[in-house]
Amino acid sequence: MTVLDEIRRLEPEFRAEEDLSAEQRSLTGRAFTFMQESGLMRGLQPKRWGGAELSLREHLTAVYELGRIAPSAGWVAGVMGSHPWQLALFPEETQAEIWESDPDWNASSSYAPTGKIEPVDGGYRVSGRWSFSSGCDHAQGVILGGFAGKVEAAPGVEVPNYGSALLHRDQYEIEDTWHVRGSRGTGSKDIVVADAFIPARRFLSSPLYEYNPDRPAPGMETNPAALYKVPWAVMFNLVLVAPMLGLGRRVLDDWTSDTRVRKANWGGTYADDPLMQMHLAEAEWVHDAAVMKMYDAIDTITEAAEAGVHLDKRQRARLRWNVTKGCQEVGFAINKLMRAASGRTVFVDHPLHRVYQDVIAELGHAFLVSDGVGRYYGAALLDSSAPEVML
């Protein structure tokens, strides 16, 4: 069976854990175990370390499906399921350190540079607070984003040295700050680091390989597959887009089921209302278009990596714009449906209540806000300038 088949087979089990995950504000242990047993959490892990090394299309299709089945689990799978891909870019010694004894080793993350990463002899000192670390209760470590001084990314080009610091579980605390209405089951709590040392091999500098197509990230030497050569920013966008669009599919399905049998005050059902019919048709069109844009981006970065082609900033901006704009439009379409839904959707036990809150929460992620990357892409088309965005 494929990973997608396993996710579908486990649908009743995932659904059964949704309420408790939301109640305890973190995925249940059973839900996370199902994610591991399906093979999804090792989908992007190199085969030589016990992973499946799936194609990006196959992996993200499974993430999309889990986003439909159980939105919080889908979100955590999208985020944490991408980390084996990034860990495969770290030096070989780091890969061996985490996977040699435990192929299931994984990390949560928080990439916004809100803490401090200071270069010191032999490595870095890490301290501060990072928020929104989805799935952190189930992780053996964490990947934290930050600036570690400056680095010469190319001859004469000095840029802030943004990168990812990898910490083990005994180097930080989890602070339970996740008191929210949407995406409650993701357990996206705060990571607090007092003063942790990491060796140089556990810091991955993004500019060093993103500015230099001919200089691979350290792990690319031992993991040469095209999968590990796709651009980080587009990749990270896609692992959020897939569960978000799966959630959109869930809302459309639940709204349709509810409206099909919803009684109208004047007799009959709302299924016969032309306005409802048109709203649903429009929402389905928007969702399908967004999914097509997602797969276009997946295929574009995969084919480029397989051909050894480096996508320039304009090309990457187009892909990020397409997928974030798609999610935004799905959100607008869902808002339109919810305005036409029953007033009873405000009750917490209504089937549409929680999933709508999830939509609002997921679309609040910085990498699903389309405005900045849209402006950058438009400016690039006009040979003009716009503020830099992560590409």
mmCIF file of C-alpha atoms in Angstrom:
data_model
loop_
_atom_site.group_PDB
_atom_site.id
_atom_site.type_symbol
_atom_site.label_atom_id
_atom_site.label_comp_id
_atom_site.label_asym_id
_atom_site.label_seq_id
_atom_site.Cartn_x
_atom_site.Cartn_y
_atom_site.Cartn_z
ATOM 1 C CA MET A 1 0.000 0.000 0.000
ATOM 2 C CA THR A 2 1.126 3.553 -0.689
ATOM 3 C CA VAL A 3 1.325 6.235 1.995
ATOM 4 C CA LEU A 4 -1.817 7.775 0.505
ATOM 5 C CA ASP A 5 -3.610 4.424 0.765
ATOM 6 C CA GLU A 6 -2.565 4.154 4.418
ATOM 7 C CA ILE A 7 -3.816 7.654 5.220
ATOM 8 C CA ARG A 8 -7.192 6.812 3.676
ATOM 9 C CA ARG A 9 -7.334 3.469 5.467
ATOM 10 C CA LEU A 10 -6.727 5.224 8.785
ATOM 11 C CA GLU A 11 -9.369 7.902 8.183
ATOM 12 C CA PRO A 12 -11.760 6.608 10.889
ATOM 13 C CA GLU A 13 -8.922 6.519 13.426
ATOM 14 C CA PHE A 14 -7.761 10.041 12.585
ATOM 15 C CA ARG A 15 -11.330 11.364 12.782
ATOM 16 C CA ALA A 16 -11.814 9.697 16.165
ATOM 17 C CA GLU A 17 -8.870 11.664 17.606
ATOM 18 C CA GLU A 18 -9.972 15.115 16.394
ATOM 19 C CA ASP A 19 -12.089 16.100 19.401
ATOM 20 C CA LEU A 20 -9.534 15.070 22.012
ATOM 21 C CA SER A 21 -6.695 16.725 20.091
ATOM 22 C CA ALA A 22 -8.663 19.982 20.055
ATOM 23 C CA GLU A 23 -9.614 19.615 23.714
ATOM 24 C CA GLN A 24 -6.035 19.061 24.893
ATOM 25 C CA ARG A 25 -4.650 21.622 22.389
ATOM 26 C CA SER A 26 -2.147 19.168 20.974
ATOM 27 C CA LEU A 27 -2.326 16.082 18.795
ATOM 28 C CA THR A 28 -3.041 12.950 20.762
ATOM 29 C CA GLY A 29 -0.304 10.362 20.971
ATOM 30 C CA ARG A 30 -2.523 8.000 18.994
ATOM 31 C CA ALA A 31 -2.963 10.511 16.163
ATOM 32 C CA PHE A 32 0.781 11.072 15.917
ATOM 33 C CA THR A 33 1.432 7.332 16.017
ATOM 34 C CA PHE A 34 -0.986 6.852 13.113
ATOM 35 C CA MET A 35 0.954 9.502 11.179
ATOM 36 C CA GLN A 36 4.170 7.591 11.791
ATOM 37 C CA GLU A 37 2.662 4.189 10.998
ATOM 38 C CA SER A 38 1.320 5.472 7.678
ATOM 39 C CA GLY A 39 4.878 6.275 6.591
ATOM 40 C CA LEU A 40 4.045 9.937 6.050
ATOM 41 C CA MET A 41 6.470 11.297 8.631
ATOM 42 C CA ARG A 42 9.394 9.602 6.865
ATOM 43 C CA GLY A 43 8.083 10.316 3.377
ATOM 44 C CA LEU A 44 10.826 12.818 2.506
ATOM 45 C CA GLN A 45 13.572 11.121 4.513
ATOM 46 C CA PRO A 46 16.466 9.623 2.516
ATOM 47 C CA LYS A 47 16.122 5.902 1.870
ATOM 48 C CA ARG A 48 19.571 5.260 3.271
ATOM 49 C CA TRP A 49 18.305 6.529 6.653
ATOM 50 C CA GLY A 50 15.139 4.434 6.620
ATOM 51 C CA GLY A 51 12.904 6.878 4.778
ATOM 52 C CA ALA A 52 10.693 6.439 1.746
ATOM 53 C CA GLU A 53 12.238 9.275 -0.313
ATOM 54 C CA LEU A 54 8.904 9.801 -2.044
ATOM 55 C CA SER A 55 8.413 12.188 -4.901
ATOM 56 C CA LEU A 56 7.266 15.593 -3.719
ATOM 57 C CA ARG A 57 3.983 15.130 -5.585
ATOM 58 C CA GLU A 58 3.228 11.820 -3.859
ATOM 59 C CA HIS A 59 4.160 13.138 -0.418
ATOM 60 C CA LEU A 60 2.146 16.350 -0.654
ATOM 61 C CA THR A 61 -0.869 14.524 -2.061
ATOM 62 C CA ALA A 62 -0.886 12.455 1.138
ATOM 63 C CA VAL A 63 -0.501 15.620 3.245
ATOM 64 C CA TYR A 64 -3.422 17.194 1.370
ATOM 65 C CA GLU A 65 -5.541 14.130 2.077
ATOM 66 C CA LEU A 66 -4.721 14.165 5.786
ATOM 67 C CA GLY A 67 -5.571 17.879 5.837
ATOM 68 C CA ARG A 68 -9.009 16.920 4.566
ATOM 69 C CA ILE A 69 -9.462 14.090 7.044
ATOM 70 C CA ALA A 70 -8.103 15.746 10.202
ATOM 71 C CA PRO A 71 -6.944 19.353 9.677
ATOM 72 C CA SER A 72 -4.691 19.684 12.731
ATOM 73 C CA ALA A 73 -2.973 16.379 11.979
ATOM 74 C CA GLY A 74 -2.600 17.456 8.354
ATOM 75 C CA TRP A 75 -0.970 20.722 9.363
ATOM 76 C CA VAL A 76 1.517 19.011 11.679
ATOM 77 C CA ALA A 77 2.262 16.437 8.985
ATOM 78 C CA GLY A 78 2.895 19.212 6.476
ATOM 79 C CA VAL A 79 5.302 21.033 8.775
ATOM 80 C CA MET A 80 7.066 18.211 10.620
ATOM 81 C CA GLY A 81 6.880 15.923 7.612
ATOM 82 C CA SER A 82 9.069 18.388 5.713
ATOM 83 C CA HIS A 83 11.831 18.389 8.319
ATOM 84 C CA PRO A 84 13.488 15.123 7.252
ATOM 85 C CA TRP A 85 13.927 16.823 3.875
ATOM 86 C CA GLN A 86 15.726 19.762 5.500
ATOM 87 C CA LEU A 87 17.682 17.558 7.892
ATOM 88 C CA ALA A 88 19.001 15.723 4.836
ATOM 89 C CA LEU A 89 20.715 18.996 3.840
ATOM 90 C CA PHE A 90 22.751 19.146 7.062
ATOM 91 C CA PRO A 91 26.271 17.653 7.147
ATOM 92 C CA GLU A 92 26.573 13.870 7.126
ATOM 93 C CA GLU A 93 27.775 13.843 10.734
ATOM 94 C CA THR A 94 24.561 15.562 11.830
ATOM 95 C CA GLN A 95 22.403 13.132 9.876
ATOM 96 C CA ALA A 96 24.172 10.193 11.520
ATOM 97 C CA GLU A 97 23.820 11.808 14.938
ATOM 98 C CA ILE A 98 20.025 11.870 14.706
ATOM 99 C CA TRP A 99 19.055 8.959 12.459
ATOM 100 C CA GLU A 100 21.681 6.268 13.001
ATOM 101 C CA SER A 101 20.068 5.056 16.223
ATOM 102 C CA ASP A 102 16.490 6.246 15.614
ATOM 103 C CA PRO A 103 15.122 6.519 12.054
ATOM 104 C CA ASP A 104 11.914 8.034 13.498
ATOM 105 C CA TRP A 105 13.816 10.998 14.982
ATOM 106 C CA ASN A 106 12.129 14.233 13.963
ATOM 107 C CA ALA A 107 11.940 17.868 14.974
ATOM 108 C CA SER A 108 9.372 20.591 15.273
ATOM 109 C CA SER A 109 10.348 24.068 14.112
ATOM 110 C CA SER A 110 9.949 27.811 14.329
ATOM 111 C CA TYR A 111 11.676 29.737 11.573
ATOM 112 C CA ALA A 112 10.866 33.376 12.391
ATOM 113 C CA PRO A 113 14.124 34.928 13.669
ATOM 114 C CA THR A 114 12.801 36.005 17.061
ATOM 115 C CA GLY A 115 15.636 34.556 19.152
ATOM 116 C CA LYS A 116 19.396 34.952 19.142
ATOM 117 C CA ILE A 117 21.970 32.762 17.390
ATOM 118 C CA GLU A 118 25.498 33.951 18.152
ATOM 119 C CA PRO A 119 28.629 32.577 16.436
ATOM 120 C CA VAL A 120 31.231 31.370 18.955
ATOM 121 C CA ASP A 121 34.310 29.162 18.782
ATOM 122 C CA GLY A 122 33.309 25.768 17.437
ATOM 123 C CA GLY A 123 29.663 26.594 16.870
ATOM 124 C CA TYR A 124 26.852 28.826 18.064
ATOM 125 C CA ARG A 125 25.078 29.878 21.249
ATOM 126 C CA VAL A 126 21.298 29.934 21.007
ATOM 127 C CA SER A 127 18.919 31.782 23.320
ATOM 128 C CA GLY A 128 15.485 33.382 23.280
ATOM 129 C CA ARG A 129 11.892 32.521 22.471
ATOM 130 C CA TRP A 130 10.373 31.141 19.293
ATOM 131 C CA SER A 131 6.614 30.710 18.804
ATOM 132 C CA PHE A 132 4.227 28.550 16.768
ATOM 133 C CA SER A 133 6.193 25.289 16.953
ATOM 134 C CA SER A 134 3.558 22.908 15.611
ATOM 135 C CA GLY A 135 3.732 19.339 16.901
ATOM 136 C CA CYS A 136 6.488 20.159 19.404
ATOM 137 C CA ASP A 137 5.083 17.795 22.053
ATOM 138 C CA HIS A 138 5.913 14.858 19.776
ATOM 139 C CA ALA A 139 9.382 15.954 18.616
ATOM 140 C CA GLN A 140 12.849 14.830 19.671
ATOM 141 C CA GLY A 141 14.345 18.187 18.753
ATOM 142 C CA VAL A 142 13.628 21.560 17.175
ATOM 143 C CA ILE A 143 14.818 23.586 14.185
ATOM 144 C CA LEU A 144 15.018 27.306 14.994
ATOM 145 C CA GLY A 145 15.511 30.079 12.468
ATOM 146 C CA GLY A 146 17.685 33.089 13.105
ATOM 147 C CA PHE A 147 20.449 35.411 11.982
ATOM 148 C CA ALA A 148 23.998 34.469 12.897
ATOM 149 C CA GLY A 149 25.923 37.559 11.871
ATOM 150 C CA LYS A 150 26.701 38.063 8.184
ATOM 151 C CA VAL A 151 28.153 35.850 5.505
ATOM 152 C CA GLU A 152 29.683 36.387 2.072
ATOM 153 C CA ALA A 153 27.163 34.475 0.005
ATOM 154 C CA ALA A 154 28.944 35.280 -3.249
ATOM 155 C CA PRO A 155 32.071 37.261 -4.164
ATOM 156 C CA GLY A 156 31.442 40.797 -2.958
ATOM 157 C CA VAL A 157 27.918 39.989 -1.757
ATOM 158 C CA GLU A 158 27.574 40.069 2.023
ATOM 159 C CA VAL A 159 24.151 39.223 3.410
ATOM 160 C CA PRO A 160 22.623 38.470 6.811
ATOM 161 C CA ASN A 161 23.437 34.866 7.644
ATOM 162 C CA TYR A 162 19.939 33.504 8.099
ATOM 163 C CA GLY A 163 19.936 29.832 8.905
ATOM 164 C CA SER A 164 18.507 26.953 10.886
ATOM 165 C CA ALA A 165 19.837 25.835 14.261
ATOM 166 C CA LEU A 166 19.152 22.242 15.297
ATOM 167 C CA LEU A 167 18.699 21.584 19.018
ATOM 168 C CA HIS A 168 18.058 18.354 20.893
ATOM 169 C CA ARG A 169 15.105 18.023 23.240
ATOM 170 C CA ASP A 170 17.149 18.531 26.414
ATOM 171 C CA GLN A 171 18.346 21.952 25.210
ATOM 172 C CA TYR A 172 15.045 23.835 25.405
ATOM 173 C CA GLU A 173 11.732 24.100 27.206
ATOM 174 C CA ILE A 174 8.218 24.010 25.766
ATOM 175 C CA GLU A 175 5.945 26.709 27.168
ATOM 176 C CA ASP A 176 2.237 25.972 26.840
ATOM 177 C CA THR A 177 1.006 29.174 25.213
ATOM 178 C CA TRP A 178 -1.336 27.563 22.677
ATOM 179 C CA HIS A 179 -4.712 28.885 23.884
ATOM 180 C CA VAL A 180 -6.477 29.488 20.578
ATOM 181 C CA ARG A 181 -9.723 28.916 18.663
ATOM 182 C CA GLY A 182 -8.389 27.641 15.353
ATOM 183 C CA SER A 183 -5.959 24.789 14.676
ATOM 184 C CA ARG A 184 -6.190 23.886 18.336
ATOM 185 C CA GLY A 185 -4.951 20.347 17.853
ATOM 186 C CA THR A 186 -1.633 21.422 16.334
ATOM 187 C CA GLY A 187 -0.127 22.241 19.747
ATOM 188 C CA SER A 188 1.899 25.084 18.246
ATOM 189 C CA LYS A 189 3.501 26.146 21.514
ATOM 190 C CA ASP A 190 6.485 28.355 22.329
ATOM 191 C CA ILE A 191 10.079 27.126 22.427
ATOM 192 C CA VAL A 192 12.244 28.780 25.091
ATOM 193 C CA VAL A 193 16.034 28.425 25.012
ATOM 194 C CA ALA A 194 18.051 29.702 27.974
ATOM 195 C CA ASP A 195 21.615 29.395 26.667
ATOM 196 C CA ALA A 196 22.358 26.380 24.499
ATOM 197 C CA PHE A 197 25.522 25.551 22.580
ATOM 198 C CA ILE A 198 25.316 23.759 19.248
ATOM 199 C CA PRO A 199 28.348 22.620 17.230
ATOM 200 C CA ALA A 200 28.852 24.182 13.805
ATOM 201 C CA ARG A 201 27.533 21.045 12.092
ATOM 202 C CA ARG A 202 24.075 21.745 13.545
ATOM 203 C CA PHE A 203 23.630 25.122 11.849
ATOM 204 C CA LEU A 204 22.564 25.244 8.198
ATOM 205 C CA SER A 205 23.230 28.582 6.487
ATOM 206 C CA SER A 206 20.624 29.295 3.834
ATOM 207 C CA PRO A 207 22.443 32.002 1.798
ATOM 208 C CA LEU A 208 25.539 29.860 1.263
ATOM 209 C CA TYR A 209 23.747 27.457 -1.052
ATOM 210 C CA GLU A 210 20.719 29.503 -2.140
ATOM 211 C CA TYR A 211 22.942 32.195 -3.681
ATOM 212 C CA ASN A 212 25.252 29.626 -5.247
ATOM 213 C CA PRO A 213 23.567 27.005 -7.457
ATOM 214 C CA ASP A 214 26.935 25.333 -8.022
ATOM 215 C CA ARG A 215 27.743 25.046 -4.313
ATOM 216 C CA PRO A 216 25.533 22.387 -2.741
ATOM 217 C CA ALA A 217 24.289 22.311 0.804
ATOM 218 C CA PRO A 218 26.461 19.919 2.843
ATOM 219 C CA GLY A 219 23.954 17.070 2.769
ATOM 220 C CA MET A 220 23.497 17.185 -0.990
ATOM 221 C CA GLU A 221 26.806 15.386 -1.400
ATOM 222 C CA THR A 222 25.488 12.246 0.284
ATOM 223 C CA ASN A 223 21.846 12.786 -0.710
ATOM 224 C CA PRO A 224 22.199 13.630 -4.416
ATOM 225 C CA ALA A 225 18.579 12.994 -5.460
ATOM 226 C CA ALA A 226 16.746 15.855 -7.171
ATOM 227 C CA LEU A 227 14.283 15.935 -4.255
ATOM 228 C CA TYR A 228 16.932 17.569 -2.077
ATOM 229 C CA LYS A 229 17.734 20.276 -4.641
ATOM 230 C CA VAL A 230 14.362 22.037 -4.813
ATOM 231 C CA PRO A 231 14.325 25.664 -3.538
ATOM 232 C CA TRP A 232 13.690 25.937 0.200
ATOM 233 C CA ALA A 233 11.223 28.841 0.212
ATOM 234 C CA VAL A 234 8.953 27.333 -2.445
ATOM 235 C CA MET A 235 9.197 23.962 -0.736
ATOM 236 C CA PHE A 236 8.260 25.410 2.650
ATOM 237 C CA ASN A 237 5.332 27.211 1.031
ATOM 238 C CA LEU A 238 4.034 24.002 -0.503
ATOM 239 C CA VAL A 239 4.125 22.012 2.736
ATOM 240 C CA LEU A 240 1.690 24.588 4.185
ATOM 241 C CA VAL A 241 -0.409 24.942 1.051
ATOM 242 C CA ALA A 242 -1.132 21.197 0.837
ATOM 243 C CA PRO A 243 -2.792 20.847 4.277
ATOM 244 C CA MET A 244 -4.563 24.198 3.853
ATOM 245 C CA LEU A 245 -6.138 23.127 0.569
ATOM 246 C CA GLY A 246 -7.007 19.758 2.102
ATOM 247 C CA LEU A 247 -8.774 21.660 4.875
ATOM 248 C CA GLY A 248 -10.562 23.679 2.197
ATOM 249 C CA ARG A 249 -11.774 20.403 0.689
ATOM 250 C CA ARG A 250 -13.057 19.348 4.133
ATOM 251 C CA VAL A 251 -15.028 22.590 4.566
ATOM 252 C CA LEU A 252 -16.577 22.273 1.110
ATOM 253 C CA ASP A 253 -17.570 18.668 1.789
ATOM 254 C CA ASP A 254 -19.039 19.459 5.212
ATOM 255 C CA TRP A 255 -20.852 22.558 3.937
ATOM 256 C CA THR A 256 -22.338 20.563 1.059
ATOM 257 C CA SER A 257 -23.508 17.766 3.362
ATOM 258 C CA ASP A 258 -25.094 20.275 5.742
ATOM 259 C CA THR A 259 -26.766 22.353 3.014
ATOM 260 C CA ARG A 260 -28.100 19.315 1.189
ATOM 261 C CA VAL A 261 -30.448 18.510 4.097
ATOM 262 C CA ARG A 262 -30.863 21.969 5.650
ATOM 263 C CA LYS A 263 -34.543 22.892 5.829
ATOM 264 C CA ALA A 264 -35.697 26.285 4.589
ATOM 265 C CA ASN A 265 -38.195 28.270 6.658
ATOM 266 C CA TRP A 266 -40.507 28.580 3.650
ATOM 267 C CA GLY A 267 -40.466 24.850 2.959
ATOM 268 C CA GLY A 268 -38.124 22.617 0.993
ATOM 269 C CA THR A 269 -34.352 22.638 1.477
ATOM 270 C CA TYR A 270 -31.582 25.092 0.793
ATOM 271 C CA ALA A 271 -30.226 22.646 -1.754
ATOM 272 C CA ASP A 272 -32.858 24.065 -4.123
ATOM 273 C CA ASP A 273 -31.775 27.670 -3.549
ATOM 274 C CA PRO A 274 -30.103 29.080 -6.725
ATOM 275 C CA LEU A 275 -27.856 31.305 -4.594
ATOM 276 C CA MET A 276 -26.524 28.310 -2.639
ATOM 277 C CA GLN A 277 -25.960 26.394 -5.837
ATOM 278 C CA MET A 278 -23.970 29.246 -7.379
ATOM 279 C CA HIS A 279 -21.915 29.875 -4.229
ATOM 280 C CA LEU A 280 -20.930 26.209 -4.118
ATOM 281 C CA ALA A 281 -20.076 26.032 -7.821
ATOM 282 C CA GLU A 282 -17.827 29.079 -7.469
ATOM 283 C CA ALA A 283 -16.114 27.678 -4.367
ATOM 284 C CA GLU A 284 -15.471 24.351 -6.093
ATOM 285 C CA TRP A 285 -13.949 26.155 -9.075
ATOM 286 C CA VAL A 286 -11.653 28.213 -6.862
ATOM 287 C CA HIS A 287 -10.539 25.178 -4.879
ATOM 288 C CA ASP A 288 -9.830 23.121 -7.994
ATOM 289 C CA ALA A 289 -7.871 25.996 -9.540
ATOM 290 C CA ALA A 290 -5.779 26.379 -6.380
ATOM 291 C CA VAL A 291 -5.003 22.654 -6.341
ATOM 292 C CA MET A 292 -3.917 22.846 -9.985
ATOM 293 C CA LYS A 293 -1.582 25.732 -9.128
ATOM 294 C CA MET A 294 -0.159 23.671 -6.269
ATOM 295 C CA TYR A 295 0.623 20.731 -8.537
ATOM 296 C CA ASP A 296 2.066 23.044 -11.184
ATOM 297 C CA ALA A 297 4.486 24.427 -8.584
ATOM 298 C CA ILE A 298 5.382 20.929 -7.364
ATOM 299 C CA ASP A 299 6.066 19.707 -10.892
ATOM 300 C CA THR A 300 7.973 22.850 -11.887
ATOM 301 C CA ILE A 301 10.478 22.724 -9.024
ATOM 302 C CA THR A 302 10.834 18.948 -9.371
ATOM 303 C CA GLU A 303 11.506 19.065 -13.106
ATOM 304 C CA ALA A 304 13.963 21.938 -12.674
ATOM 305 C CA ALA A 305 15.860 20.041 -9.976
ATOM 306 C CA GLU A 306 15.970 16.888 -12.103
ATOM 307 C CA ALA A 307 17.346 18.897 -15.029
ATOM 308 C CA GLY A 308 19.880 20.715 -12.865
ATOM 309 C CA VAL A 309 18.214 24.065 -13.627
ATOM 310 C CA HIS A 310 18.339 26.843 -11.032
ATOM 311 C CA LEU A 311 15.067 28.799 -10.947
ATOM 312 C CA ASP A 312 15.684 32.530 -10.720
ATOM 313 C CA LYS A 313 13.930 34.850 -8.286
ATOM 314 C CA ARG A 314 11.188 35.825 -10.721
ATOM 315 C CA GLN A 315 10.344 32.184 -11.399
ATOM 316 C CA ARG A 316 10.297 31.335 -7.707
ATOM 317 C CA ALA A 317 8.196 34.417 -6.962
ATOM 318 C CA ARG A 318 5.658 33.310 -9.574
ATOM 319 C CA LEU A 319 5.326 29.911 -7.934
ATOM 320 C CA ARG A 320 5.013 31.323 -4.412
ATOM 321 C CA TRP A 321 2.481 33.900 -5.629
ATOM 322 C CA ASN A 322 0.387 31.274 -7.408
ATOM 323 C CA VAL A 323 0.090 28.949 -4.426
ATOM 324 C CA THR A 324 -0.399 31.606 -1.740
ATOM 325 C CA LYS A 325 -2.936 33.458 -3.882
ATOM 326 C CA GLY A 326 -4.732 30.158 -4.408
ATOM 327 C CA CYS A 327 -5.044 29.617 -0.663
ATOM 328 C CA GLN A 328 -6.211 33.189 -0.158
ATOM 329 C CA GLU A 329 -8.940 32.796 -2.784
ATOM 330 C CA VAL A 330 -10.084 29.518 -1.238
ATOM 331 C CA GLY A 331 -10.394 31.391 2.048
ATOM 332 C CA PHE A 332 -12.512 34.092 0.394
ATOM 333 C CA ALA A 333 -14.759 31.458 -1.193
ATOM 334 C CA ILE A 334 -15.214 29.718 2.160
ATOM 335 C CA ASN A 335 -16.088 33.030 3.816
ATOM 336 C CA LYS A 336 -18.795 33.483 1.193
ATOM 337 C CA LEU A 337 -20.183 30.020 1.891
ATOM 338 C CA MET A 338 -20.161 30.596 5.633
ATOM 339 C CA ARG A 339 -22.127 33.839 5.276
ATOM 340 C CA ALA A 340 -24.804 31.813 3.516
ATOM 341 C CA ALA A 341 -24.675 28.967 6.032
ATOM 342 C CA SER A 342 -26.957 28.488 8.997
ATOM 343 C CA GLY A 343 -26.646 30.872 11.936
ATOM 344 C CA ARG A 344 -26.195 27.742 13.992
ATOM 345 C CA THR A 345 -22.606 27.491 12.764
ATOM 346 C CA VAL A 346 -21.673 29.801 15.661
ATOM 347 C CA PHE A 347 -22.375 26.918 18.042
ATOM 348 C CA VAL A 348 -19.245 24.965 18.923
ATOM 349 C CA ASP A 349 -20.920 21.614 18.258
ATOM 350 C CA HIS A 350 -21.842 22.500 14.675
ATOM 351 C CA PRO A 351 -19.760 20.481 12.181
ATOM 352 C CA LEU A 352 -18.667 23.646 10.359
ATOM 353 C CA HIS A 353 -17.633 25.608 13.441
ATOM 354 C CA ARG A 354 -14.206 24.145 14.156
ATOM 355 C CA VAL A 355 -13.101 23.684 10.550
ATOM 356 C CA TYR A 356 -13.941 27.312 9.774
ATOM 357 C CA GLN A 357 -11.862 28.434 12.749
ATOM 358 C CA ASP A 358 -9.079 26.234 11.377
ATOM 359 C CA VAL A 359 -9.249 28.032 8.015
ATOM 360 C CA ILE A 360 -8.850 31.413 9.697
ATOM 361 C CA ALA A 361 -5.910 30.152 11.758
ATOM 362 C CA GLU A 362 -4.027 28.495 8.905
ATOM 363 C CA LEU A 363 -4.409 31.459 6.566
ATOM 364 C CA GLY A 364 -2.810 33.615 9.245
ATOM 365 C CA HIS A 365 0.565 31.941 8.707
ATOM 366 C CA ALA A 366 3.062 34.424 7.259
ATOM 367 C CA PHE A 367 3.929 32.076 4.385
ATOM 368 C CA LEU A 368 0.279 31.927 3.306
ATOM 369 C CA VAL A 369 -0.111 35.712 3.112
ATOM 370 C CA SER A 370 0.200 36.504 -0.580
ATOM 371 C CA ASP A 371 0.546 40.300 -0.632
ATOM 372 C CA GLY A 372 4.315 40.654 -0.259
ATOM 373 C CA VAL A 373 5.289 37.983 -2.748
ATOM 374 C CA GLY A 374 2.596 39.218 -5.148
ATOM 375 C CA ARG A 375 4.033 42.712 -5.070
ATOM 376 C CA TYR A 376 7.539 41.348 -5.614
ATOM 377 C CA TYR A 377 6.400 39.262 -8.598
ATOM 378 C CA GLY A 378 4.478 42.145 -10.155
ATOM 379 C CA ALA A 379 7.453 44.452 -9.737
ATOM 380 C CA ALA A 380 9.731 41.858 -11.338
ATOM 381 C CA LEU A 381 7.436 41.651 -14.368
ATOM 382 C CA LEU A 382 7.605 45.437 -14.677
ATOM 383 C CA ASP A 383 11.389 45.553 -14.214
ATOM 384 C CA SER A 384 10.731 47.652 -11.136
ATOM 385 C CA SER A 385 11.679 47.196 -7.492
ATOM 386 C CA ALA A 386 9.881 45.949 -4.398
ATOM 387 C CA PRO A 387 10.901 44.933 -0.877
ATOM 388 C CA GLU A 388 12.767 41.627 -0.777
ATOM 389 C CA VAL A 389 10.819 38.520 0.190
ATOM 390 C CA MET A 390 12.078 35.035 0.980
ATOM 391 C CA LEU A 391 12.407 33.163 -2.289
#
